[in-house]
Amino acid sequence: MPTISDVAARAGVSTATVSRALNGKATVDPDLAARVRTAATELGYQPNGPARALRRQEAAVVALIISDVENPFFTALARGVEDVAHEVGYSVVLCNSDENADKENRYIDVAIQERVAGVILSPSGTATSVAKLASRGTAYVAVDRPLPEQDSDAVLVDTRQAAKQATAHLVAQGYERIGCITGPAGVRTADDRLAGYRDGLKAAKRRSTTRLVRRSEYKAAGAHRAALELLSQAEPPDALLIANSAMAVGVLQALQERGIRAGREVGLVAFDDAPWAELVDPPLSVVAQPAYEIGTVAARLLLARIADNSRPPTTTTLGARLIERASSVQLNRR
Amino acid sequence: MPTISDVAARAGVSTATVSRALNGKATVDPDLAARVRTAATELGYQPNGPARALRRQEAAVVALIISDVENPFFTALARGVEDVAHEVGYSVVLCNSDENADKENRYIDVAIQERVAGVILSPSGTATSVAKLASRGTAYVAVDRPLPEQDSDAVLVDTRQAAKQATAHLVAQGYERIGCITGPAGVRTADDRLAGYRDGLKAAKRRSTTRLVRRSEYKAAGAHRAALELLSQAEPPDALLIANSAMAVGVLQALQERGIRAGREVGLVAFDDAPWAELVDPPLSVVAQPAYEIGTVAARLLLARIADNSRPPTTTTLGARLIERASSVQLNRR
DNA sequence: GAACGCTGGGTAATCCTTTACTCGGGCGGC
DNA sequence: GCCGCCCGAGTAAAGGATTACCCAGCGTTC
């Protein structure tokens, strides 16, 4: 594996000149620079990243720690981050914390050890290991969920408002017993969506009851159980607000097993506009979140903070859009 | 940010002893080791990854370069890689090449620069920049698709056989004009699935015609266009074999727009068992690939090669499973 | 009692790049 | 014509961890 000295020797210059030439720094004689570049390509020289990071005290890498790689919301977000980061020469490494505070902490430690330039993460709730980042002065931005205590940069969605709007829509469609299946307590998006649901009921002068509310992991299996429980009650819900698309899968399975027809017997609105939402029968009404945009905004915020760590923290809140499809339109109104 | 010397000073020992103690090396007096460990935690010491990588000439990181983060097949695969790698203390960084040979090459360069211990990648076809890895002695394993020329470690699926079986199934169900929508020419899985489709037709003594075959990107949009083209022909297909789940979304959209009922008027089998496959109407027949297992096997293969780069190349081929659902069962047979 | 061996731990070299500092030479201004 | 400045390029230090090598001290054995 050739080093910078090999390139220097071949080009007949010092390593300092090679470094300057390849990094486009300062003023290097154009002829020399050309000689250096040809020498480098002839040798197939690739700079040693760790050595560079060691000297520069920072790697040209940002870490993106998301809570579920299999969730399309986060993969779309990841694309947004990637696209912006690449424009300015940063690489993005993706880490999957799996909604698991331990894994999240491990990845934060790895990020610190590898001296990445910055971290974008969707905090799994209680985890406060983010403090390590703060105390070391590593730039970071929270996405999707705010960090518990500290006021840091964050890019969020007004998910409470969106949940309220979705609930109001269900009310307007004539559903009477509207339930909610949301994520684990302590996960901010889950709590906010529940709060929005309650806001929506209250605005319509409906009483909200815990008997129509269930929480589970943000996964299909948990939502499946939750849906079966709700449907087994004496007075089952006639509509459901579901907190993400993976959960929607679980709920739809449950309805299918029970032979209950979505939209007619039970109205549905789910968060996240998955590619398949239009294909199920009936097409699923969704709250579309601007996942890609969250990623781009977060990346730009992170870059700004890397450049200047003293800037005041910014929280950007983006809106979500309710897309009404047949799953929440009560066809046989009285 | 504390360094190893700070820990050494606080514990009253040399840096060598700190290094040995924290890495569990050789024999260090238990008392000293304990003193070192408490000093390290008190200072919140995190070893400097780049410095370590520089000295060791290798980072405890493996790169996973996949061709589409938004494809559930690859995210499941990623999970498999992660789970195995973490067991032995490696971190996994995920890179999204987007089926784009340039991006793939860039990421391979990044992997080389960062001196990762190994690379797992799903090669985007023609890209031969993998040669760089080979010539530098970096361990690597191909997944999903073999590498063009060289014989390297690879974990594949017998996708041709699976496509043949799926086609035979469609024949057996009484479909007469079976079409195929597959990925770009040159992408091995796309070519294999097409070849398997032809095998299936031949085995049933059917003629295969290019008029029933279309290729596009492995994405919904391309498959959507392809499906519309096929359906607009004078003699449209009455069944389709679709090469992945993203494409299935495009095809189902096209059918929906045309008001054609899947399963009855056009039989469907798609590759990849997406979580929503059972939820569409009618439930989608699929070829389920063992994505997670591909990941675990590939990771183990990579670890073996990192340990011993002289071992002979191994190709593991896993089987796929046809899951028959209603979309490929012709209800109104003659 | 002396010599040898072993063990635990310190010293210092090493990995490769970047960059502060230095130096030589050419050019412009007075 | 000389002085000073500036530009371009080289020298060498620094960055933090690992590890080869070496040394001190203790125990064992004859």
mmCIF file of C-alpha atoms in Angstrom, chain B residues 13-319:
data_model
loop_
_atom_site.group_PDB
_atom_site.id
_atom_site.type_symbol
_atom_site.label_atom_id
_atom_site.label_comp_id
_atom_site.label_asym_id
_atom_site.label_seq_id
_atom_site.Cartn_x
_atom_site.Cartn_y
_atom_site.Cartn_z
ATOM 1 C CA VAL B 13 1.746 3.744 35.403
ATOM 2 C CA SER B 14 3.125 3.953 31.860
ATOM 3 C CA THR B 15 1.019 4.215 28.738
ATOM 4 C CA ALA B 16 2.166 0.752 27.740
ATOM 5 C CA THR B 17 0.593 -0.704 30.841
ATOM 6 C CA VAL B 18 -2.631 1.183 30.246
ATOM 7 C CA SER B 19 -2.814 -0.137 26.723
ATOM 8 C CA ARG B 20 -2.145 -3.670 27.881
ATOM 9 C CA ALA B 21 -4.614 -3.453 30.731
ATOM 10 C CA LEU B 22 -7.456 -2.045 28.658
ATOM 11 C CA ASN B 23 -6.946 -4.491 25.838
ATOM 12 C CA GLY B 24 -6.806 -7.441 28.204
ATOM 13 C CA LYS B 25 -3.375 -8.284 26.862
ATOM 14 C CA ALA B 26 -0.678 -10.461 28.305
ATOM 15 C CA THR B 27 -0.213 -10.428 32.025
ATOM 16 C CA VAL B 28 -0.801 -7.275 33.933
ATOM 17 C CA ASP B 29 -0.958 -7.273 37.704
ATOM 18 C CA PRO B 30 -4.653 -7.452 38.621
ATOM 19 C CA ASP B 31 -4.323 -4.569 41.076
ATOM 20 C CA LEU B 32 -2.699 -2.360 38.472
ATOM 21 C CA ALA B 33 -5.261 -3.347 35.881
ATOM 22 C CA ALA B 34 -8.043 -2.382 38.263
ATOM 23 C CA ARG B 35 -6.380 0.945 39.003
ATOM 24 C CA VAL B 36 -6.080 1.578 35.283
ATOM 25 C CA ARG B 37 -9.693 0.747 34.659
ATOM 26 C CA THR B 38 -10.986 3.027 37.387
ATOM 27 C CA ALA B 39 -8.726 5.821 36.173
ATOM 28 C CA ALA B 40 -10.088 5.319 32.660
ATOM 29 C CA THR B 41 -13.726 5.437 33.695
ATOM 30 C CA GLU B 42 -13.157 8.389 36.008
ATOM 31 C CA LEU B 43 -11.701 10.346 33.138
ATOM 32 C CA GLY B 44 -14.299 9.093 30.713
ATOM 33 C CA TYR B 45 -11.486 7.881 28.523
ATOM 34 C CA GLN B 46 -12.430 6.731 25.026
ATOM 35 C CA PRO B 47 -9.526 5.393 22.977
ATOM 36 C CA ASN B 48 -8.757 7.376 19.849
ATOM 37 C CA GLY B 49 -9.953 5.146 17.022
ATOM 38 C CA PRO B 50 -7.910 6.696 14.240
ATOM 39 C CA ALA B 51 -4.703 6.500 16.284
ATOM 40 C CA ARG B 52 -5.383 2.879 17.030
ATOM 41 C CA ALA B 53 -6.264 2.119 13.411
ATOM 42 C CA LEU B 54 -3.125 3.885 12.255
ATOM 43 C CA ARG B 55 -0.919 1.800 14.473
ATOM 44 C CA ARG B 56 -2.743 -1.471 13.965
ATOM 45 C CA GLN B 57 -3.052 -0.854 10.251
ATOM 46 C CA GLU B 58 -6.695 -1.843 10.378
ATOM 47 C CA ALA B 59 -9.918 -0.504 11.858
ATOM 48 C CA ALA B 60 -12.409 -2.725 13.670
ATOM 49 C CA VAL B 61 -14.998 -1.816 11.093
ATOM 50 C CA VAL B 62 -16.530 -3.606 8.179
ATOM 51 C CA ALA B 63 -18.203 -1.760 5.352
ATOM 52 C CA LEU B 64 -21.447 -3.001 3.855
ATOM 53 C CA ILE B 65 -22.122 -1.533 0.439
ATOM 54 C CA ILE B 66 -25.627 -2.284 -0.726
ATOM 55 C CA SER B 67 -27.392 -1.193 -3.830
ATOM 56 C CA ASP B 68 -30.582 0.150 -2.279
ATOM 57 C CA VAL B 69 -31.266 1.073 1.361
ATOM 58 C CA GLU B 70 -34.928 1.386 0.647
ATOM 59 C CA ASN B 71 -35.233 -2.209 -0.462
ATOM 60 C CA PRO B 72 -36.366 -4.440 2.423
ATOM 61 C CA PHE B 73 -34.290 -7.282 1.027
ATOM 62 C CA PHE B 74 -31.112 -5.346 1.663
ATOM 63 C CA THR B 75 -32.126 -3.971 5.028
ATOM 64 C CA ALA B 76 -32.868 -7.475 6.248
ATOM 65 C CA LEU B 77 -29.523 -8.554 4.900
ATOM 66 C CA ALA B 78 -27.892 -5.647 6.716
ATOM 67 C CA ARG B 79 -29.379 -6.811 9.991
ATOM 68 C CA GLY B 80 -27.841 -10.231 9.481
ATOM 69 C CA VAL B 81 -24.422 -8.733 8.879
ATOM 70 C CA GLU B 82 -24.738 -6.450 11.864
ATOM 71 C CA ASP B 83 -25.764 -9.147 14.281
ATOM 72 C CA VAL B 84 -22.792 -11.351 13.445
ATOM 73 C CA ALA B 85 -20.264 -8.535 13.265
ATOM 74 C CA HIS B 86 -21.260 -7.106 16.632
ATOM 75 C CA GLU B 87 -20.787 -10.426 18.337
ATOM 76 C CA VAL B 88 -17.082 -10.202 17.626
ATOM 77 C CA GLY B 89 -16.684 -6.500 18.274
ATOM 78 C CA TYR B 90 -16.769 -5.121 14.770
ATOM 79 C CA SER B 91 -18.833 -2.104 13.819
ATOM 80 C CA VAL B 92 -20.741 -2.110 10.563
ATOM 81 C CA VAL B 93 -21.032 0.943 8.393
ATOM 82 C CA LEU B 94 -23.711 0.901 5.803
ATOM 83 C CA CYS B 95 -23.195 2.532 2.429
ATOM 84 C CA ASN B 96 -25.867 2.984 -0.174
ATOM 85 C CA SER B 97 -24.581 2.702 -3.725
ATOM 86 C CA ASP B 98 -27.989 3.180 -5.300
ATOM 87 C CA GLU B 99 -27.208 0.768 -8.173
ATOM 88 C CA ASN B 100 -24.801 3.404 -9.329
ATOM 89 C CA ALA B 101 -21.350 2.231 -10.328
ATOM 90 C CA ASP B 102 -19.808 5.628 -9.562
ATOM 91 C CA LYS B 103 -21.177 5.760 -6.058
ATOM 92 C CA GLU B 104 -20.109 2.187 -5.530
ATOM 93 C CA ASN B 105 -16.580 3.037 -6.588
ATOM 94 C CA ARG B 106 -16.529 6.071 -4.333
ATOM 95 C CA TYR B 107 -17.552 3.965 -1.387
ATOM 96 C CA ILE B 108 -14.954 1.348 -2.180
ATOM 97 C CA ASP B 109 -12.365 4.124 -2.181
ATOM 98 C CA VAL B 110 -13.651 5.379 1.143
ATOM 99 C CA ALA B 111 -13.452 1.857 2.547
ATOM 100 C CA ILE B 112 -9.854 1.583 1.393
ATOM 101 C CA GLN B 113 -8.961 5.006 2.737
ATOM 102 C CA GLU B 114 -10.470 4.267 6.096
ATOM 103 C CA ARG B 115 -8.607 0.973 6.138
ATOM 104 C CA VAL B 116 -11.658 -1.037 7.113
ATOM 105 C CA ALA B 117 -11.050 -4.643 7.993
ATOM 106 C CA GLY B 118 -13.336 -5.912 5.263
ATOM 107 C CA VAL B 119 -16.076 -5.122 2.780
ATOM 108 C CA ILE B 120 -19.321 -6.852 1.960
ATOM 109 C CA LEU B 121 -20.940 -5.620 -1.211
ATOM 110 C CA SER B 122 -23.673 -6.299 -3.706
ATOM 111 C CA PRO B 123 -21.833 -5.379 -6.883
ATOM 112 C CA SER B 124 -23.809 -3.198 -9.271
ATOM 113 C CA GLY B 125 -22.750 -5.244 -12.256
ATOM 114 C CA THR B 126 -20.036 -3.976 -14.493
ATOM 115 C CA ALA B 127 -18.101 -2.199 -11.766
ATOM 116 C CA THR B 128 -14.670 -3.741 -11.535
ATOM 117 C CA SER B 129 -13.303 -1.325 -9.015
ATOM 118 C CA VAL B 130 -13.394 -4.297 -6.686
ATOM 119 C CA ALA B 131 -10.028 -5.138 -8.165
ATOM 120 C CA LYS B 132 -8.638 -2.362 -5.972
ATOM 121 C CA LEU B 133 -9.735 -4.247 -2.903
ATOM 122 C CA ALA B 134 -8.165 -7.439 -4.152
ATOM 123 C CA SER B 135 -4.884 -5.778 -5.064
ATOM 124 C CA ARG B 136 -4.660 -4.145 -1.653
ATOM 125 C CA GLY B 137 -5.415 -7.356 0.143
ATOM 126 C CA THR B 138 -8.568 -6.070 1.790
ATOM 127 C CA ALA B 139 -10.972 -8.882 2.579
ATOM 128 C CA TYR B 140 -14.291 -8.759 0.771
ATOM 129 C CA VAL B 141 -17.362 -10.847 0.107
ATOM 130 C CA ALA B 142 -19.954 -10.430 -2.628
ATOM 131 C CA VAL B 143 -23.604 -10.851 -1.721
ATOM 132 C CA ASP B 144 -26.690 -11.358 -3.858
ATOM 133 C CA ARG B 145 -24.664 -11.107 -7.049
ATOM 134 C CA PRO B 146 -21.328 -12.632 -7.966
ATOM 135 C CA LEU B 147 -18.446 -10.504 -9.128
ATOM 136 C CA PRO B 148 -17.957 -10.426 -12.892
ATOM 137 C CA GLU B 149 -14.563 -12.009 -13.421
ATOM 138 C CA GLN B 150 -12.721 -13.009 -10.339
ATOM 139 C CA ASP B 151 -13.604 -15.932 -8.178
ATOM 140 C CA SER B 152 -14.073 -14.524 -4.722
ATOM 141 C CA ASP B 153 -16.128 -15.331 -1.676
ATOM 142 C CA ALA B 154 -19.793 -14.920 -2.439
ATOM 143 C CA VAL B 155 -23.167 -15.629 -0.900
ATOM 144 C CA LEU B 156 -25.860 -16.035 -3.510
ATOM 145 C CA VAL B 157 -29.373 -17.270 -3.932
ATOM 146 C CA ASP B 158 -30.291 -19.830 -6.532
ATOM 147 C CA THR B 159 -32.469 -17.253 -8.101
ATOM 148 C CA ARG B 160 -32.589 -18.849 -11.535
ATOM 149 C CA GLN B 161 -33.979 -22.039 -10.101
ATOM 150 C CA ALA B 162 -36.464 -20.018 -8.042
ATOM 151 C CA ALA B 163 -37.601 -18.089 -11.105
ATOM 152 C CA LYS B 164 -38.045 -21.337 -12.997
ATOM 153 C CA GLN B 165 -40.113 -22.768 -10.191
ATOM 154 C CA ALA B 166 -42.276 -19.656 -10.005
ATOM 155 C CA THR B 167 -42.836 -19.762 -13.748
ATOM 156 C CA ALA B 168 -43.721 -23.447 -13.581
ATOM 157 C CA HIS B 169 -46.224 -22.569 -10.889
ATOM 158 C CA LEU B 170 -47.856 -19.977 -13.129
ATOM 159 C CA VAL B 171 -47.994 -22.494 -15.964
ATOM 160 C CA ALA B 172 -49.553 -25.066 -13.675
ATOM 161 C CA GLN B 173 -52.182 -22.569 -12.640
ATOM 162 C CA GLY B 174 -53.304 -22.333 -16.224
ATOM 163 C CA TYR B 175 -51.936 -18.959 -17.233
ATOM 164 C CA GLU B 176 -51.149 -18.860 -20.905
ATOM 165 C CA ARG B 177 -49.266 -15.722 -21.752
ATOM 166 C CA ILE B 178 -46.779 -15.352 -18.956
ATOM 167 C CA GLY B 179 -44.612 -12.232 -19.001
ATOM 168 C CA CYS B 180 -41.578 -11.148 -17.041
ATOM 169 C CA ILE B 181 -40.431 -7.798 -15.717
ATOM 170 C CA THR B 182 -36.843 -7.936 -14.598
ATOM 171 C CA GLY B 183 -33.981 -5.623 -13.683
ATOM 172 C CA PRO B 184 -31.314 -4.003 -15.867
ATOM 173 C CA ALA B 185 -29.243 -6.088 -18.249
ATOM 174 C CA GLY B 186 -25.869 -6.850 -16.733
ATOM 175 C CA VAL B 187 -27.174 -7.080 -13.190
ATOM 176 C CA ARG B 188 -26.739 -10.732 -12.487
ATOM 177 C CA THR B 189 -29.886 -11.321 -10.460
ATOM 178 C CA ALA B 190 -31.938 -9.658 -13.190
ATOM 179 C CA ASP B 191 -30.392 -11.819 -15.891
ATOM 180 C CA ASP B 192 -30.716 -14.964 -13.806
ATOM 181 C CA ARG B 193 -34.351 -14.359 -13.058
ATOM 182 C CA LEU B 194 -35.032 -13.848 -16.735
ATOM 183 C CA ALA B 195 -33.101 -17.012 -17.580
ATOM 184 C CA GLY B 196 -35.055 -18.949 -14.964
ATOM 185 C CA TYR B 197 -38.287 -17.619 -16.419
ATOM 186 C CA ARG B 198 -37.239 -18.906 -19.835
ATOM 187 C CA ASP B 199 -36.202 -22.230 -18.335
ATOM 188 C CA GLY B 200 -39.653 -22.524 -16.833
ATOM 189 C CA LEU B 201 -41.380 -21.818 -20.115
ATOM 190 C CA LYS B 202 -39.138 -24.227 -21.978
ATOM 191 C CA ALA B 203 -39.762 -26.961 -19.447
ATOM 192 C CA ALA B 204 -43.469 -26.512 -20.151
ATOM 193 C CA LYS B 205 -42.832 -26.529 -23.897
ATOM 194 C CA ARG B 206 -43.928 -22.931 -24.226
ATOM 195 C CA ARG B 207 -42.269 -20.512 -26.595
ATOM 196 C CA SER B 208 -40.845 -17.460 -24.922
ATOM 197 C CA THR B 209 -41.128 -14.183 -26.748
ATOM 198 C CA THR B 210 -39.389 -10.919 -26.116
ATOM 199 C CA ARG B 211 -42.722 -9.182 -26.499
ATOM 200 C CA LEU B 212 -43.667 -10.377 -23.038
ATOM 201 C CA VAL B 213 -40.380 -9.378 -21.400
ATOM 202 C CA ARG B 214 -39.411 -5.958 -20.131
ATOM 203 C CA ARG B 215 -36.448 -4.652 -18.222
ATOM 204 C CA SER B 216 -36.172 -1.567 -16.051
ATOM 205 C CA GLU B 217 -34.386 -0.258 -13.009
ATOM 206 C CA TYR B 218 -35.092 -2.267 -9.883
ATOM 207 C CA LYS B 219 -37.578 0.432 -8.834
ATOM 208 C CA ALA B 220 -41.306 0.996 -8.775
ATOM 209 C CA ALA B 221 -41.354 3.714 -11.420
ATOM 210 C CA GLY B 222 -39.586 1.670 -14.072
ATOM 211 C CA ALA B 223 -41.711 -1.393 -13.455
ATOM 212 C CA HIS B 224 -44.813 0.772 -13.631
ATOM 213 C CA ARG B 225 -43.879 1.943 -17.117
ATOM 214 C CA ALA B 226 -42.928 -1.564 -18.165
ATOM 215 C CA ALA B 227 -46.234 -2.973 -16.958
ATOM 216 C CA LEU B 228 -48.242 -0.329 -18.809
ATOM 217 C CA GLU B 229 -46.327 -1.128 -21.986
ATOM 218 C CA LEU B 230 -46.942 -4.825 -21.661
ATOM 219 C CA LEU B 231 -50.639 -4.334 -20.935
ATOM 220 C CA SER B 232 -51.096 -2.022 -23.898
ATOM 221 C CA GLN B 233 -50.097 -4.667 -26.398
ATOM 222 C CA ALA B 234 -52.501 -6.401 -28.691
ATOM 223 C CA GLU B 235 -52.016 -9.641 -26.844
ATOM 224 C CA PRO B 236 -51.195 -8.624 -23.287
ATOM 225 C CA PRO B 237 -49.786 -11.081 -20.753
ATOM 226 C CA ASP B 238 -52.209 -12.881 -18.430
ATOM 227 C CA ALA B 239 -49.504 -13.391 -15.789
ATOM 228 C CA LEU B 240 -46.279 -11.694 -14.731
ATOM 229 C CA LEU B 241 -43.128 -12.716 -12.942
ATOM 230 C CA ILE B 242 -41.683 -9.627 -11.246
ATOM 231 C CA ALA B 243 -38.078 -9.450 -10.169
ATOM 232 C CA ASN B 244 -38.379 -7.629 -6.831
ATOM 233 C CA SER B 245 -40.806 -6.104 -4.387
ATOM 234 C CA ALA B 246 -40.246 -2.473 -5.321
ATOM 235 C CA MET B 247 -41.119 -3.376 -8.894
ATOM 236 C CA ALA B 248 -44.178 -5.228 -7.660
ATOM 237 C CA VAL B 249 -45.422 -1.945 -6.224
ATOM 238 C CA GLY B 250 -45.114 -0.337 -9.653
ATOM 239 C CA VAL B 251 -46.892 -3.196 -11.364
ATOM 240 C CA LEU B 252 -49.747 -3.233 -8.869
ATOM 241 C CA GLN B 253 -50.181 0.505 -9.355
ATOM 242 C CA ALA B 254 -50.328 0.028 -13.097
ATOM 243 C CA LEU B 255 -52.957 -2.698 -12.781
ATOM 244 C CA GLN B 256 -54.964 -0.526 -10.435
ATOM 245 C CA GLU B 257 -54.896 2.379 -12.863
ATOM 246 C CA ARG B 258 -56.058 0.168 -15.683
ATOM 247 C CA GLY B 259 -58.752 -1.352 -13.528
ATOM 248 C CA ILE B 260 -57.296 -4.803 -14.032
ATOM 249 C CA ARG B 261 -57.769 -7.180 -11.140
ATOM 250 C CA ALA B 262 -54.626 -8.943 -10.060
ATOM 251 C CA GLY B 263 -54.916 -12.689 -9.716
ATOM 252 C CA ARG B 264 -58.071 -12.965 -11.792
ATOM 253 C CA GLU B 265 -57.147 -11.207 -14.988
ATOM 254 C CA VAL B 266 -53.405 -11.162 -14.484
ATOM 255 C CA GLY B 267 -51.594 -13.643 -12.280
ATOM 256 C CA LEU B 268 -48.617 -12.301 -10.312
ATOM 257 C CA VAL B 269 -45.563 -13.685 -8.589
ATOM 258 C CA ALA B 270 -42.903 -11.317 -7.301
ATOM 259 C CA PHE B 271 -39.503 -11.823 -5.747
ATOM 260 C CA ASP B 272 -39.056 -10.841 -2.056
ATOM 261 C CA ASP B 273 -41.578 -11.404 0.679
ATOM 262 C CA ALA B 274 -42.314 -7.820 1.703
ATOM 263 C CA PRO B 275 -44.282 -7.341 4.917
ATOM 264 C CA TRP B 276 -47.241 -5.971 2.962
ATOM 265 C CA ALA B 277 -47.418 -8.822 0.441
ATOM 266 C CA GLU B 278 -50.224 -10.525 2.329
ATOM 267 C CA LEU B 279 -52.203 -7.327 2.667
ATOM 268 C CA VAL B 280 -52.800 -6.364 -0.907
ATOM 269 C CA ASP B 281 -55.841 -7.650 -2.709
ATOM 270 C CA PRO B 282 -55.409 -10.410 -3.590
ATOM 271 C CA PRO B 283 -52.452 -11.433 -1.411
ATOM 272 C CA LEU B 284 -49.300 -11.485 -3.495
ATOM 273 C CA SER B 285 -47.511 -14.724 -4.275
ATOM 274 C CA VAL B 286 -43.817 -14.313 -3.693
ATOM 275 C CA VAL B 287 -40.423 -15.922 -3.892
ATOM 276 C CA ALA B 288 -39.083 -15.460 -0.376
ATOM 277 C CA GLN B 289 -35.333 -15.026 -0.255
ATOM 278 C CA PRO B 290 -33.410 -15.706 2.966
ATOM 279 C CA ALA B 291 -32.096 -12.154 3.193
ATOM 280 C CA TYR B 292 -31.157 -12.186 6.881
ATOM 281 C CA GLU B 293 -29.343 -15.470 6.490
ATOM 282 C CA ILE B 294 -27.415 -14.180 3.482
ATOM 283 C CA GLY B 295 -26.188 -11.428 5.776
ATOM 284 C CA THR B 296 -25.113 -13.735 8.571
ATOM 285 C CA VAL B 297 -23.360 -16.152 6.239
ATOM 286 C CA ALA B 298 -21.592 -13.333 4.415
ATOM 287 C CA ALA B 299 -20.429 -11.800 7.681
ATOM 288 C CA ARG B 300 -19.020 -15.099 8.890
ATOM 289 C CA LEU B 301 -17.292 -15.633 5.578
ATOM 290 C CA LEU B 302 -15.788 -12.174 5.783
ATOM 291 C CA LEU B 303 -14.530 -12.742 9.309
ATOM 292 C CA ALA B 304 -12.934 -15.994 8.200
ATOM 293 C CA ARG B 305 -11.198 -14.224 5.348
ATOM 294 C CA ILE B 306 -10.017 -11.391 7.573
ATOM 295 C CA ALA B 307 -8.454 -14.017 9.811
ATOM 296 C CA ASP B 308 -6.850 -15.872 6.914
ATOM 297 C CA ASN B 309 -6.670 -14.266 3.503
ATOM 298 C CA SER B 310 -5.135 -17.339 1.901
ATOM 299 C CA ARG B 311 -8.141 -19.600 2.321
ATOM 300 C CA PRO B 312 -9.736 -20.752 -0.915
ATOM 301 C CA PRO B 313 -12.742 -18.717 -2.105
ATOM 302 C CA THR B 314 -16.121 -20.097 -1.104
ATOM 303 C CA THR B 315 -19.416 -19.550 -2.823
ATOM 304 C CA THR B 316 -22.473 -20.340 -0.759
ATOM 305 C CA THR B 317 -25.750 -20.642 -2.604
ATOM 306 C CA LEU B 318 -28.932 -20.529 -0.577
ATOM 307 C CA GLY B 319 -32.357 -21.578 -1.748
#
